[in-house]
Amino acid sequence: MNYTILVTGAAYGTQNASTAFLFCKSLLKTNNILYSVFFYCDGVLNANSMITPAIDEFNLIEAWQKLNKKHKVKLYVCNSAALRRGIIEDEKLLNNKNVKTGNLAFFFQLSSLIELAHSIKICDRIIQF
């Protein structure tokens, strides 16, 4: 089955995002297809590269990034919700190197609700956390 996951909880302070991450890992282990993860409302805080958990805490932002790198799962972030919460993307090309000056974490991409609607249309299930 094809799944889209909708995350509306912040990376820390609630269990929504961490439960969503564990669910995503379980989906991939059972050979289901995880088409995308869409971060909306406070869920966009999962894409904030400025969040630094304590050394003995699980780094959820890094875990989302590893999920993208390993399984090519699309990590969409609602642009308007991100702007309301101070998450911006700003990349500059300096000496042929991309330098990130915003706080949108790598492997996350800003998108609109149209991308969520498209994901819902092509997937069998959407699950919200």
mmCIF file with all atom_site columns, C-alpha atoms in Angstrom:
data_model
loop_
_atom_site.group_PDB
_atom_site.id
_atom_site.type_symbol
_atom_site.label_atom_id
_atom_site.label_alt_id
_atom_site.label_comp_id
_atom_site.label_asym_id
_atom_site.label_entity_id
_atom_site.label_seq_id
_atom_site.pdbx_PDB_ins_code
_atom_site.Cartn_x
_atom_site.Cartn_y
_atom_site.Cartn_z
_atom_site.occupancy
_atom_site.B_iso_or_equiv
_atom_site.pdbx_formal_charge
_atom_site.auth_seq_id
_atom_site.auth_comp_id
_atom_site.auth_asym_id
_atom_site.auth_atom_id
_atom_site.pdbx_PDB_model_num
ATOM 1   C CA . MET A 1 1   ? 0.000  0.000  0.000  1.00 0.00 ? 1   MET A CA 1
ATOM 2   C CA . ASN A 1 2   ? 1.052  3.601  -0.607 1.00 0.00 ? 2   ASN A CA 1
ATOM 3   C CA . TYR A 1 3   ? 1.052  5.918  2.390  1.00 0.00 ? 3   TYR A CA 1
ATOM 4   C CA . THR A 1 4   ? 1.304  9.633  3.022  1.00 0.00 ? 4   THR A CA 1
ATOM 5   C CA . ILE A 1 5   ? 1.977  10.740 6.568  1.00 0.00 ? 5   ILE A CA 1
ATOM 6   C CA . LEU A 1 6   ? 0.762  14.121 7.867  1.00 0.00 ? 6   LEU A CA 1
ATOM 7   C CA . VAL A 1 7   ? 2.709  15.406 10.876 1.00 0.00 ? 7   VAL A CA 1
ATOM 8   C CA . THR A 1 8   ? 1.129  18.271 12.816 1.00 0.00 ? 8   THR A CA 1
ATOM 9   C CA . GLY A 1 9   ? 3.077  17.973 16.073 1.00 0.00 ? 9   GLY A CA 1
ATOM 10  C CA . ALA A 1 10  ? 6.348  19.693 16.897 1.00 0.00 ? 10  ALA A CA 1
ATOM 11  C CA . ALA A 1 11  ? 9.589  17.742 17.030 1.00 0.00 ? 11  ALA A CA 1
ATOM 12  C CA . TYR A 1 12  ? 9.787  18.081 20.801 1.00 0.00 ? 12  TYR A CA 1
ATOM 13  C CA . GLY A 1 13  ? 7.134  18.698 23.448 1.00 0.00 ? 13  GLY A CA 1
ATOM 14  C CA . THR A 1 14  ? 4.600  16.223 22.042 1.00 0.00 ? 14  THR A CA 1
ATOM 15  C CA . GLN A 1 15  ? 4.826  12.628 20.887 1.00 0.00 ? 15  GLN A CA 1
ATOM 16  C CA . ASN A 1 16  ? 3.143  13.222 17.526 1.00 0.00 ? 16  ASN A CA 1
ATOM 17  C CA . ALA A 1 17  ? 6.311  13.584 15.463 1.00 0.00 ? 17  ALA A CA 1
ATOM 18  C CA . SER A 1 18  ? 8.299  10.825 17.162 1.00 0.00 ? 18  SER A CA 1
ATOM 19  C CA . THR A 1 19  ? 5.369  8.424  16.848 1.00 0.00 ? 19  THR A CA 1
ATOM 20  C CA . ALA A 1 20  ? 5.028  9.390  13.172 1.00 0.00 ? 20  ALA A CA 1
ATOM 21  C CA . PHE A 1 21  ? 8.728  8.680  12.632 1.00 0.00 ? 21  PHE A CA 1
ATOM 22  C CA . LEU A 1 22  ? 8.494  5.246  14.274 1.00 0.00 ? 22  LEU A CA 1
ATOM 23  C CA . PHE A 1 23  ? 5.401  4.475  12.199 1.00 0.00 ? 23  PHE A CA 1
ATOM 24  C CA . CYS A 1 24  ? 7.263  5.457  9.017  1.00 0.00 ? 24  CYS A CA 1
ATOM 25  C CA . LYS A 1 25  ? 10.130 3.138  9.895  1.00 0.00 ? 25  LYS A CA 1
ATOM 26  C CA . SER A 1 26  ? 7.664  0.296  10.507 1.00 0.00 ? 26  SER A CA 1
ATOM 27  C CA . LEU A 1 27  ? 5.984  0.921  7.162  1.00 0.00 ? 27  LEU A CA 1
ATOM 28  C CA . LEU A 1 28  ? 9.289  0.660  5.352  1.00 0.00 ? 28  LEU A CA 1
ATOM 29  C CA . LYS A 1 29  ? 10.252 -2.531 7.205  1.00 0.00 ? 29  LYS A CA 1
ATOM 30  C CA . THR A 1 30  ? 6.991  -4.173 6.102  1.00 0.00 ? 30  THR A CA 1
ATOM 31  C CA . ASN A 1 31  ? 7.604  -3.344 2.435  1.00 0.00 ? 31  ASN A CA 1
ATOM 32  C CA . ASN A 1 32  ? 4.870  -0.734 2.192  1.00 0.00 ? 32  ASN A CA 1
ATOM 33  C CA . ILE A 1 33  ? 5.519  2.359  0.120  1.00 0.00 ? 33  ILE A CA 1
ATOM 34  C CA . LEU A 1 34  ? 5.963  5.601  2.000  1.00 0.00 ? 34  LEU A CA 1
ATOM 35  C CA . TYR A 1 35  ? 5.359  8.204  -0.679 1.00 0.00 ? 35  TYR A CA 1
ATOM 36  C CA . SER A 1 36  ? 5.831  11.324 1.440  1.00 0.00 ? 36  SER A CA 1
ATOM 37  C CA . VAL A 1 37  ? 5.729  12.948 4.840  1.00 0.00 ? 37  VAL A CA 1
ATOM 38  C CA . PHE A 1 38  ? 3.995  16.325 4.943  1.00 0.00 ? 38  PHE A CA 1
ATOM 39  C CA . PHE A 1 39  ? 4.714  18.641 7.882  1.00 0.00 ? 39  PHE A CA 1
ATOM 40  C CA . TYR A 1 40  ? 1.913  21.076 8.694  1.00 0.00 ? 40  TYR A CA 1
ATOM 41  C CA . CYS A 1 41  ? 0.999  23.445 11.573 1.00 0.00 ? 41  CYS A CA 1
ATOM 42  C CA . ASP A 1 42  ? 3.519  22.947 14.399 1.00 0.00 ? 42  ASP A CA 1
ATOM 43  C CA . GLY A 1 43  ? 4.836  19.932 12.518 1.00 0.00 ? 43  GLY A CA 1
ATOM 44  C CA . VAL A 1 44  ? 6.949  22.293 10.407 1.00 0.00 ? 44  VAL A CA 1
ATOM 45  C CA . LEU A 1 45  ? 9.207  22.684 13.449 1.00 0.00 ? 45  LEU A CA 1
ATOM 46  C CA . ASN A 1 46  ? 10.586 19.243 12.539 1.00 0.00 ? 46  ASN A CA 1
ATOM 47  C CA . ALA A 1 47  ? 12.406 20.997 9.686  1.00 0.00 ? 47  ALA A CA 1
ATOM 48  C CA . ASN A 1 48  ? 14.128 23.627 11.825 1.00 0.00 ? 48  ASN A CA 1
ATOM 49  C CA . SER A 1 49  ? 17.881 23.097 11.587 1.00 0.00 ? 49  SER A CA 1
ATOM 50  C CA . MET A 1 50  ? 18.420 25.358 14.612 1.00 0.00 ? 50  MET A CA 1
ATOM 51  C CA . ILE A 1 51  ? 16.865 22.852 17.022 1.00 0.00 ? 51  ILE A CA 1
ATOM 52  C CA . THR A 1 52  ? 19.603 21.090 18.944 1.00 0.00 ? 52  THR A CA 1
ATOM 53  C CA . PRO A 1 53  ? 18.502 18.408 21.404 1.00 0.00 ? 53  PRO A CA 1
ATOM 54  C CA . ALA A 1 54  ? 20.578 17.471 24.425 1.00 0.00 ? 54  ALA A CA 1
ATOM 55  C CA . ILE A 1 55  ? 23.362 15.005 23.716 1.00 0.00 ? 55  ILE A CA 1
ATOM 56  C CA . ASP A 1 56  ? 21.486 12.164 25.456 1.00 0.00 ? 56  ASP A CA 1
ATOM 57  C CA . GLU A 1 57  ? 18.211 12.811 23.563 1.00 0.00 ? 57  GLU A CA 1
ATOM 58  C CA . PHE A 1 58  ? 17.099 11.326 20.260 1.00 0.00 ? 58  PHE A CA 1
ATOM 59  C CA . ASN A 1 59  ? 17.722 13.784 17.413 1.00 0.00 ? 59  ASN A CA 1
ATOM 60  C CA . LEU A 1 60  ? 14.434 13.610 15.526 1.00 0.00 ? 60  LEU A CA 1
ATOM 61  C CA . ILE A 1 61  ? 15.375 16.158 12.863 1.00 0.00 ? 61  ILE A CA 1
ATOM 62  C CA . GLU A 1 62  ? 18.488 14.163 11.989 1.00 0.00 ? 62  GLU A CA 1
ATOM 63  C CA . ALA A 1 63  ? 16.411 10.975 11.954 1.00 0.00 ? 63  ALA A CA 1
ATOM 64  C CA . TRP A 1 64  ? 14.003 12.469 9.386  1.00 0.00 ? 64  TRP A CA 1
ATOM 65  C CA . GLN A 1 65  ? 16.998 13.469 7.263  1.00 0.00 ? 65  GLN A CA 1
ATOM 66  C CA . LYS A 1 66  ? 18.445 9.941  7.419  1.00 0.00 ? 66  LYS A CA 1
ATOM 67  C CA . LEU A 1 67  ? 15.038 8.547  6.407  1.00 0.00 ? 67  LEU A CA 1
ATOM 68  C CA . ASN A 1 68  ? 15.154 10.723 3.304  1.00 0.00 ? 68  ASN A CA 1
ATOM 69  C CA . LYS A 1 69  ? 18.731 9.780  2.462  1.00 0.00 ? 69  LYS A CA 1
ATOM 70  C CA . LYS A 1 70  ? 18.237 6.045  2.937  1.00 0.00 ? 70  LYS A CA 1
ATOM 71  C CA . HIS A 1 71  ? 14.730 5.561  1.511  1.00 0.00 ? 71  HIS A CA 1
ATOM 72  C CA . LYS A 1 72  ? 14.243 8.661  -0.667 1.00 0.00 ? 72  LYS A CA 1
ATOM 73  C CA . VAL A 1 73  ? 11.095 9.612  1.252  1.00 0.00 ? 73  VAL A CA 1
ATOM 74  C CA . LYS A 1 74  ? 9.931  13.093 0.302  1.00 0.00 ? 74  LYS A CA 1
ATOM 75  C CA . LEU A 1 75  ? 9.830  15.475 3.269  1.00 0.00 ? 75  LEU A CA 1
ATOM 76  C CA . TYR A 1 76  ? 7.438  18.293 2.389  1.00 0.00 ? 76  TYR A CA 1
ATOM 77  C CA . VAL A 1 77  ? 7.023  21.345 4.632  1.00 0.00 ? 77  VAL A CA 1
ATOM 78  C CA . CYS A 1 78  ? 4.046  23.667 4.301  1.00 0.00 ? 78  CYS A CA 1
ATOM 79  C CA . ASN A 1 79  ? 5.511  26.978 3.190  1.00 0.00 ? 79  ASN A CA 1
ATOM 80  C CA . SER A 1 80  ? 2.966  29.286 4.844  1.00 0.00 ? 80  SER A CA 1
ATOM 81  C CA . ALA A 1 81  ? 3.030  27.374 8.164  1.00 0.00 ? 81  ALA A CA 1
ATOM 82  C CA . ALA A 1 82  ? 6.843  27.460 8.092  1.00 0.00 ? 82  ALA A CA 1
ATOM 83  C CA . LEU A 1 83  ? 6.948  31.213 7.498  1.00 0.00 ? 83  LEU A CA 1
ATOM 84  C CA . ARG A 1 84  ? 4.547  31.780 10.411 1.00 0.00 ? 84  ARG A CA 1
ATOM 85  C CA . ARG A 1 85  ? 6.945  29.857 12.655 1.00 0.00 ? 85  ARG A CA 1
ATOM 86  C CA . GLY A 1 86  ? 10.136 31.506 11.438 1.00 0.00 ? 86  GLY A CA 1
ATOM 87  C CA . ILE A 1 87  ? 11.466 28.737 9.212  1.00 0.00 ? 87  ILE A CA 1
ATOM 88  C CA . ILE A 1 88  ? 12.982 30.083 6.018  1.00 0.00 ? 88  ILE A CA 1
ATOM 89  C CA . GLU A 1 89  ? 14.999 28.700 3.149  1.00 0.00 ? 89  GLU A CA 1
ATOM 90  C CA . ASP A 1 90  ? 17.811 30.787 1.788  1.00 0.00 ? 90  ASP A CA 1
ATOM 91  C CA . GLU A 1 91  ? 20.626 29.245 -0.208 1.00 0.00 ? 91  GLU A CA 1
ATOM 92  C CA . LYS A 1 92  ? 23.470 31.150 -1.768 1.00 0.00 ? 92  LYS A CA 1
ATOM 93  C CA . LEU A 1 93  ? 26.121 30.008 -4.188 1.00 0.00 ? 93  LEU A CA 1
ATOM 94  C CA . LEU A 1 94  ? 29.545 31.028 -2.898 1.00 0.00 ? 94  LEU A CA 1
ATOM 95  C CA . ASN A 1 95  ? 32.727 29.788 -4.580 1.00 0.00 ? 95  ASN A CA 1
ATOM 96  C CA . ASN A 1 96  ? 30.757 27.025 -6.336 1.00 0.00 ? 96  ASN A CA 1
ATOM 97  C CA . LYS A 1 97  ? 29.420 25.739 -3.005 1.00 0.00 ? 97  LYS A CA 1
ATOM 98  C CA . ASN A 1 98  ? 25.866 25.910 -1.755 1.00 0.00 ? 98  ASN A CA 1
ATOM 99  C CA . VAL A 1 99  ? 25.791 27.708 1.569  1.00 0.00 ? 99  VAL A CA 1
ATOM 100 C CA . LYS A 1 100 ? 22.629 27.535 3.604  1.00 0.00 ? 100 LYS A CA 1
ATOM 101 C CA . THR A 1 101 ? 21.815 30.760 5.427  1.00 0.00 ? 101 THR A CA 1
ATOM 102 C CA . GLY A 1 102 ? 18.213 29.955 6.355  1.00 0.00 ? 102 GLY A CA 1
ATOM 103 C CA . ASN A 1 103 ? 17.115 27.495 9.009  1.00 0.00 ? 103 ASN A CA 1
ATOM 104 C CA . LEU A 1 104 ? 15.247 24.977 6.850  1.00 0.00 ? 104 LEU A CA 1
ATOM 105 C CA . ALA A 1 105 ? 17.093 21.722 7.470  1.00 0.00 ? 105 ALA A CA 1
ATOM 106 C CA . PHE A 1 106 ? 18.674 19.865 4.574  1.00 0.00 ? 106 PHE A CA 1
ATOM 107 C CA . PHE A 1 107 ? 16.491 17.282 2.747  1.00 0.00 ? 107 PHE A CA 1
ATOM 108 C CA . PHE A 1 108 ? 13.263 19.085 3.706  1.00 0.00 ? 108 PHE A CA 1
ATOM 109 C CA . GLN A 1 109 ? 11.538 21.006 0.933  1.00 0.00 ? 109 GLN A CA 1
ATOM 110 C CA . LEU A 1 110 ? 9.030  23.806 1.153  1.00 0.00 ? 110 LEU A CA 1
ATOM 111 C CA . SER A 1 111 ? 5.778  23.127 -0.657 1.00 0.00 ? 111 SER A CA 1
ATOM 112 C CA . SER A 1 112 ? 2.123  24.055 -0.620 1.00 0.00 ? 112 SER A CA 1
ATOM 113 C CA . LEU A 1 113 ? -1.077 22.288 0.307  1.00 0.00 ? 113 LEU A CA 1
ATOM 114 C CA . ILE A 1 114 ? -1.397 21.365 -3.363 1.00 0.00 ? 114 ILE A CA 1
ATOM 115 C CA . GLU A 1 115 ? 1.428  18.857 -2.827 1.00 0.00 ? 115 GLU A CA 1
ATOM 116 C CA . LEU A 1 116 ? -0.479 17.375 0.120  1.00 0.00 ? 116 LEU A CA 1
ATOM 117 C CA . ALA A 1 117 ? -3.621 17.111 -2.015 1.00 0.00 ? 117 ALA A CA 1
ATOM 118 C CA . HIS A 1 118 ? -1.627 15.400 -4.775 1.00 0.00 ? 118 HIS A CA 1
ATOM 119 C CA . SER A 1 119 ? -0.121 12.953 -2.262 1.00 0.00 ? 119 SER A CA 1
ATOM 120 C CA . ILE A 1 120 ? -3.564 12.135 -0.868 1.00 0.00 ? 120 ILE A CA 1
ATOM 121 C CA . LYS A 1 121 ? -4.904 11.562 -4.377 1.00 0.00 ? 121 LYS A CA 1
ATOM 122 C CA . ILE A 1 122 ? -2.236 9.075  -5.441 1.00 0.00 ? 122 ILE A CA 1
ATOM 123 C CA . CYS A 1 123 ? -1.855 7.195  -2.135 1.00 0.00 ? 123 CYS A CA 1
ATOM 124 C CA . ASP A 1 124 ? -4.067 4.529  -0.633 1.00 0.00 ? 124 ASP A CA 1
ATOM 125 C CA . ARG A 1 125 ? -3.892 5.916  2.899  1.00 0.00 ? 125 ARG A CA 1
ATOM 126 C CA . ILE A 1 126 ? -3.114 9.143  4.730  1.00 0.00 ? 126 ILE A CA 1
ATOM 127 C CA . ILE A 1 127 ? -2.379 8.983  8.416  1.00 0.00 ? 127 ILE A CA 1
ATOM 128 C CA . GLN A 1 128 ? -2.160 12.071 10.620 1.00 0.00 ? 128 GLN A CA 1
ATOM 129 C CA . PHE A 1 129 ? -0.016 12.372 13.719 1.00 0.00 ? 129 PHE A CA 1
#
